[in-house]
Short mmCIF file of C-alpha atoms and ligand atoms in Angstrom, two decimals:
data_model
loop_
_atom_site.label_atom_id
_atom_site.label_comp_id
_atom_site.label_asym_id
_atom_site.label_seq_id
_atom_site.Cartn_x
_atom_site.Cartn_y
_atom_site.Cartn_z
CA MET A 1348 9.66 0.55 -22.34
CA ILE A 1349 8.23 -2.38 -20.37
CA PRO A 1350 8.04 -5.60 -22.47
CA LYS A 1351 4.46 -6.93 -22.70
CA ASP A 1352 5.60 -10.47 -21.88
CA HIS A 1353 7.15 -9.43 -18.56
CA PRO A 1354 5.46 -11.50 -15.80
CA ARG A 1355 4.89 -8.33 -13.74
CA TYR A 1356 3.71 -6.23 -16.74
CA ARG A 1357 0.52 -4.78 -15.20
CA SER A 1358 2.23 -3.93 -11.95
CA LEU A 1359 5.19 -2.30 -13.71
CA VAL A 1360 2.91 -0.23 -15.94
CA ALA A 1361 1.00 1.00 -12.86
CA ARG A 1362 4.28 1.88 -11.14
CA GLU A 1363 5.49 3.75 -14.20
CA ARG A 1364 2.24 5.71 -14.32
CA ILE A 1365 2.28 6.55 -10.60
CA ALA A 1366 5.94 7.66 -10.85
CA ARG A 1367 5.23 9.84 -13.91
CA CYS A 1368 2.20 11.41 -12.21
CA ALA A 1369 4.35 12.10 -9.13
CA ARG A 1370 6.86 13.93 -11.33
CA GLU A 1371 3.97 15.89 -12.88
CA GLY A 1372 2.64 16.92 -9.45
CA ILE A 1373 -0.58 14.88 -9.67
CA VAL A 1374 0.45 12.22 -7.14
CA ALA A 1375 1.89 13.41 -3.81
CA PRO A 1376 5.36 11.95 -3.04
CA GLU A 1377 3.66 10.18 -0.11
CA GLY A 1378 1.34 8.57 -2.68
CA LEU A 1379 4.24 6.40 -3.85
CA ALA A 1380 4.49 4.83 -0.40
CA ALA A 1381 0.71 4.34 -0.33
CA HIS A 1382 0.90 2.57 -3.69
CA GLY A 1383 3.59 0.20 -2.44
CA ARG A 1384 1.50 -0.74 0.55
CA GLY A 1385 -1.42 -1.45 -1.77
CA GLU A 1386 0.77 -3.66 -3.99
CA ALA A 1387 1.79 -5.77 -0.99
CA PHE A 1388 -1.83 -6.44 -0.05
CA ASP A 1389 -2.71 -7.12 -3.69
CA TYR A 1390 -0.10 -9.92 -3.68
CA LEU A 1391 -1.90 -11.45 -0.72
CA ILE A 1392 -5.21 -11.70 -2.60
CA GLY A 1393 -3.52 -13.06 -5.73
CA GLU A 1394 -3.87 -9.80 -7.71
CA LYS A 1395 -7.42 -10.69 -8.68
CA THR A 1396 -10.93 -9.79 -7.58
CA ILE A 1397 -11.95 -12.14 -4.80
CA GLU A 1398 -15.56 -13.30 -4.44
CA SER A 1399 -16.38 -11.07 -1.47
CA ALA A 1400 -15.03 -8.02 -3.33
CA ALA A 1401 -17.26 -8.81 -6.31
CA LEU A 1402 -20.26 -8.86 -3.94
CA ALA A 1403 -19.05 -5.59 -2.37
CA ALA A 1404 -18.73 -3.94 -5.81
CA ARG A 1405 -22.31 -4.94 -6.66
CA THR A 1406 -23.50 -3.56 -3.32
CA ALA A 1407 -21.60 -0.33 -4.04
CA ALA A 1408 -23.48 -0.01 -7.34
CA ALA A 1409 -26.75 -0.51 -5.47
CA MET A 1410 -25.83 2.21 -2.96
CA LEU A 1411 -24.71 4.70 -5.62
CA LEU A 1412 -27.85 4.18 -7.71
CA SER A 1413 -30.18 4.39 -4.68
CA ALA A 1414 -28.53 7.53 -3.26
CA ARG A 1415 -30.26 10.92 -3.15
CA HIS A 1416 -26.87 12.47 -4.01
CA ALA A 1417 -23.79 10.32 -4.56
CA VAL A 1418 -20.31 11.85 -4.82
CA ILE A 1419 -17.06 10.16 -5.89
CA SER A 1420 -14.16 11.75 -4.01
CA VAL A 1421 -10.90 11.59 -5.99
CA ASN A 1422 -7.32 11.96 -4.72
CA GLY A 1423 -4.00 11.99 -6.56
CA ASN A 1424 -3.39 8.22 -6.64
CA THR A 1425 -6.91 7.45 -7.85
CA ALA A 1426 -6.72 10.08 -10.60
CA ALA A 1427 -3.32 8.79 -11.75
CA LEU A 1428 -4.38 5.14 -11.90
CA ALA A 1429 -8.03 5.36 -12.87
CA ALA A 1430 -9.14 8.68 -14.43
CA ALA A 1431 -10.99 6.94 -17.30
CA GLU A 1432 -12.57 4.43 -14.89
CA ILE A 1433 -13.85 7.30 -12.71
CA ALA A 1434 -15.42 8.95 -15.78
CA ALA A 1435 -17.08 5.65 -16.80
CA LEU A 1436 -18.48 5.12 -13.30
CA GLN A 1437 -19.80 8.68 -13.26
CA ARG A 1438 -21.66 8.02 -16.54
CA ALA A 1439 -23.09 4.72 -15.24
CA SER A 1440 -24.11 5.95 -11.79
CA GLY A 1441 -24.89 9.64 -12.28
CA ALA A 1442 -22.64 10.48 -9.29
CA ASP A 1443 -20.85 13.80 -8.96
CA VAL A 1444 -17.04 13.82 -8.96
CA GLU A 1445 -15.13 16.04 -6.53
CA VAL A 1446 -11.38 16.27 -5.93
CA ASN A 1447 -10.39 16.09 -2.26
CA LEU A 1448 -6.74 15.93 -1.21
CA PHE A 1449 -4.83 15.20 1.96
CA HIS A 1450 -1.66 16.93 0.71
CA ARG A 1451 -3.70 19.78 -0.69
CA THR A 1452 -2.35 22.55 -2.92
CA GLU A 1453 -4.40 24.56 -5.41
CA GLU A 1454 -1.92 23.52 -8.11
CA ARG A 1455 -2.53 19.80 -7.48
CA ILE A 1456 -6.32 20.33 -7.41
CA GLU A 1457 -6.03 22.10 -10.76
CA ARG A 1458 -3.88 19.36 -12.34
CA ILE A 1459 -6.10 16.54 -11.11
CA ASN A 1460 -9.24 18.36 -12.33
CA ARG A 1461 -7.60 18.70 -15.74
CA LEU A 1462 -6.57 15.03 -15.90
CA LEU A 1463 -10.07 13.85 -14.96
CA THR A 1464 -11.69 16.23 -17.45
CA GLU A 1465 -9.37 15.04 -20.24
CA HIS A 1466 -10.63 11.51 -19.54
CA GLY A 1467 -14.27 12.54 -19.82
CA ALA A 1468 -15.28 13.19 -16.19
CA ARG A 1469 -17.34 16.23 -15.22
CA VAL A 1470 -15.66 17.56 -12.10
CA LEU A 1471 -17.48 19.76 -9.57
CA THR A 1472 -15.83 23.12 -9.02
CA GLY A 1473 -16.69 25.90 -6.60
CA THR A 1474 -15.56 27.42 -3.35
CA PRO A 1475 -14.66 24.77 -0.77
CA GLU A 1476 -15.52 25.23 2.89
CA ARG A 1477 -14.35 23.46 6.07
CA ILE A 1478 -17.39 21.20 6.11
CA VAL A 1479 -15.99 17.90 7.39
CA PRO A 1480 -14.94 18.04 11.08
CA LEU A 1481 -11.18 17.52 10.61
CA SER A 1482 -8.20 19.70 11.50
CA HIS A 1483 -6.39 19.09 8.18
CA ASP A 1484 -7.25 20.16 4.65
CA ARG A 1485 -9.39 17.13 3.87
CA ALA A 1486 -12.04 19.13 5.73
CA LEU A 1487 -12.27 21.41 2.67
CA SER A 1488 -15.25 20.26 0.61
CA LEU A 1489 -17.85 21.77 -1.67
CA PRO A 1490 -21.18 22.52 0.04
CA GLU A 1491 -22.99 21.42 -3.14
CA GLY A 1492 -20.80 18.27 -3.43
CA ILE A 1493 -19.51 16.19 -0.52
CA GLY A 1494 -21.27 18.62 1.85
CA ASP A 1495 -24.67 17.69 0.41
CA ALA A 1496 -24.00 14.01 -0.38
CA ASP A 1497 -25.70 11.12 1.41
CA VAL A 1498 -23.35 8.53 -0.17
CA VAL A 1499 -19.62 9.18 -0.74
CA LEU A 1500 -17.21 6.84 -2.53
CA VAL A 1501 -13.67 7.39 -1.21
CA PRO A 1502 -11.08 5.17 -2.93
CA LEU A 1503 -7.63 4.84 -1.25
CA GLU A 1504 -8.56 6.92 1.75
CA ASP A 1505 -6.18 7.83 4.55
CA GLY A 1506 -7.89 7.18 7.82
CA ASP A 1507 -9.82 9.76 9.74
CA ARG A 1508 -11.98 11.35 7.04
CA CYS A 1509 -14.02 8.20 6.66
CA ALA A 1510 -14.97 8.30 10.35
CA ALA A 1511 -15.73 12.04 10.12
CA LEU A 1512 -18.01 11.55 7.11
CA ARG A 1513 -19.83 8.76 8.92
CA GLU A 1514 -20.28 10.97 11.98
CA MET A 1515 -21.96 13.47 9.63
CA GLY A 1516 -24.51 10.73 8.84
CA LYS A 1517 -23.19 9.88 5.38
CA ALA A 1518 -22.77 6.37 4.02
CA VAL A 1519 -19.15 5.79 2.98
CA ILE A 1520 -17.97 3.29 0.39
CA THR A 1521 -14.23 2.72 0.19
CA ILE A 1522 -11.90 0.78 -2.09
CA ASP A 1523 -8.89 -0.32 -0.05
CA LEU A 1524 -6.61 -3.32 -0.53
CA ASN A 1525 -5.81 -3.28 3.20
CA PRO A 1526 -8.72 -4.85 5.11
CA LEU A 1527 -7.06 -3.86 8.40
CA SER A 1528 -6.92 -0.10 7.72
CA ARG A 1529 -8.91 2.35 9.83
CA THR A 1530 -10.83 3.35 6.72
CA SER A 1531 -11.71 -0.24 5.83
CA ARG A 1532 -13.02 -0.82 9.33
CA THR A 1533 -15.00 2.41 9.66
CA ALA A 1534 -16.56 2.53 6.18
CA THR A 1535 -20.15 1.48 5.63
CA LEU A 1536 -18.91 -0.72 2.78
CA THR A 1537 -15.33 -1.74 1.91
CA ILE A 1538 -14.29 -3.22 -1.41
CA VAL A 1539 -10.98 -5.01 -0.75
CA ASP A 1540 -9.68 -4.83 -4.31
CA GLU A 1541 -7.30 -2.87 -6.52
CA VAL A 1542 -8.87 0.40 -7.64
CA THR A 1543 -8.53 -0.30 -11.40
CA ARG A 1544 -10.37 -3.62 -10.97
CA ALA A 1545 -12.96 -2.38 -8.46
CA LEU A 1546 -14.17 0.70 -10.36
CA PRO A 1547 -15.04 -1.19 -13.61
CA ALA A 1548 -16.76 -3.87 -11.50
CA ILE A 1549 -19.01 -1.21 -9.91
CA THR A 1550 -19.67 0.33 -13.34
CA ALA A 1551 -20.63 -3.04 -14.83
CA ALA A 1552 -22.91 -3.77 -11.87
CA CYS A 1553 -24.69 -0.42 -12.34
CA ALA A 1554 -25.88 -1.69 -15.73
CA SER A 1555 -26.82 -5.19 -14.65
CA LEU A 1556 -28.67 -5.00 -11.32
CA GLU A 1557 -31.91 -6.98 -11.48
CA PRO A 1558 -35.19 -5.43 -10.27
CA GLY A 1559 -35.26 -5.58 -6.46
CA GLU A 1560 -31.59 -6.61 -6.24
CA ALA A 1561 -30.37 -3.19 -5.04
CA GLU A 1562 -32.74 -3.26 -2.07
CA ARG A 1563 -31.72 -6.84 -1.22
CA LEU A 1564 -28.00 -6.08 -1.43
CA ILE A 1565 -28.31 -2.98 0.77
CA ALA A 1566 -30.47 -4.80 3.33
CA SER A 1567 -27.95 -7.66 3.65
CA LEU A 1568 -24.79 -5.49 3.73
CA ASP A 1569 -22.40 -6.73 6.43
CA ASN A 1570 -19.00 -5.02 6.24
CA THR A 1571 -17.46 -7.16 8.99
CA TYR A 1572 -18.30 -10.26 6.95
CA LEU A 1573 -16.66 -8.71 3.85
CA LEU A 1574 -13.46 -7.80 5.74
CA ARG A 1575 -13.30 -11.21 7.40
CA ALA A 1576 -13.71 -12.91 4.01
CA ALA A 1577 -10.78 -10.89 2.61
CA ILE A 1578 -8.58 -11.70 5.61
CA ASP A 1579 -9.52 -15.39 5.35
CA GLU A 1580 -8.55 -15.36 1.66
CA MET A 1581 -5.14 -13.89 2.53
CA ARG A 1582 -4.62 -16.38 5.36
CA GLU A 1583 -5.55 -19.28 3.08
CA ARG A 1584 -3.15 -18.13 0.34
CA LEU A 1585 -0.32 -17.71 2.84
CA ALA A 1586 -0.96 -21.13 4.32
CA HIS A 1587 -0.60 -22.75 0.88
CA ALA A 1588 1.99 -20.36 -0.58
CA LEU A 1589 4.81 -22.86 -0.98
CA GLU A 1590 2.83 -25.92 -2.05
O1 PTJ B 1666 -3.54 12.69 -3.18
P1 PTJ B 1666 -3.63 12.96 -1.70
O2 PTJ B 1666 -2.85 14.18 -1.30
O3 PTJ B 1666 -5.04 13.05 -1.21
O4 PTJ B 1666 -2.96 11.72 -0.93
C1 PTJ B 1666 -3.39 10.41 -1.24
C2 PTJ B 1666 -2.71 9.34 -0.35
C3 PTJ B 1666 -3.03 7.97 -0.99
C4 PTJ B 1666 -1.20 9.59 -0.35
C5 PTJ B 1666 -3.26 9.44 1.08
O5 PTJ B 1666 -4.65 9.32 1.04
C6 PTJ B 1666 -2.65 8.39 1.98
O6 PTJ B 1666 -1.62 8.57 2.61
O7 PTJ B 1666 -3.32 7.22 2.05
P2 PTJ B 1666 -2.88 5.95 2.97
O8 PTJ B 1666 -3.07 6.27 4.41
O9 PTJ B 1666 -1.56 5.43 2.52
O10 PTJ B 1666 -4.01 4.94 2.58
C7 PTJ B 1666 -4.15 4.44 1.27
C8 PTJ B 1666 -4.76 3.05 1.35
O11 PTJ B 1666 -5.04 2.63 0.02
C9 PTJ B 1666 -3.82 2.00 1.96
O12 PTJ B 1666 -4.55 1.19 2.87
C10 PTJ B 1666 -3.35 1.15 0.77
O13 PTJ B 1666 -3.20 -0.20 1.11
C11 PTJ B 1666 -4.51 1.33 -0.19
N1 PTJ B 1666 -4.12 1.29 -1.61
C12 PTJ B 1666 -2.98 1.76 -2.17
N2 PTJ B 1666 -2.99 1.59 -3.51
C13 PTJ B 1666 -4.18 1.00 -3.80
C14 PTJ B 1666 -4.91 0.81 -2.59
N3 PTJ B 1666 -6.14 0.27 -2.58
C15 PTJ B 1666 -6.67 -0.08 -3.77
N4 PTJ B 1666 -6.04 0.07 -4.96
C16 PTJ B 1666 -4.81 0.61 -5.02
N5 PTJ B 1666 -4.19 0.78 -6.20
#
């Protein structure tokens, strides 16, 4: 039992959840390492939503609501940390939810589908095909889901799928605490924030965009600016860390 007054309470609760979900076969063992890397970058932004990430979350809402067909792609870490937040964003944005795994087994797909459904998400099911041009199992997608989407949200992605989806002509939104990752740099839009803060921010923005704001946000989207702003924030915090 983690005491509520522990200074690292939120972080310890997230760790406990990720570890439990790893034992239950929802999170891949490799997902624990991915989580640790995320934590390190979260330290560098002060474990809070920075201004540029808030703008990115609002732009993500604009993109999801303006899409012909938006799909939220969910992996083990995202399901473990944010199943309820995924369901809430699906309700607010009307996006489809599809499970797509790097360390893919039918058993994990099944467990993650169940967890998301228990939290109120409607998960697409069907027969996956090798739609995305990749040699590993992340290629496996539903023709009526990611295959048909024009906008795909891929939280905590692992590198080359983002580029492959973009080559297919899709717009890719990612949530990644590491602004230097391949995914962050190849996505159409990167939200440099922790997934459990970023998803509710997108959901809230879906309900509060002013008339004409979506078009304005999409027209002024500049991912290099957003990544640079996140790196500047980290640099600034490091420079003043011991003051
Ligand atoms: O469930 P699977 O089989 O699909 O596997 C999922 C993982 C996450 C293991 C796989 O996609 C992977 O190995 O990812 P990477 O290459 O470690 O990339 C994950 C990225 O997400 C890294 O850049 C981390 O910094 C970042 N990250 C980790 N935790 C969080 C995060 N970003 C936002 N919020 C987090 N909680």
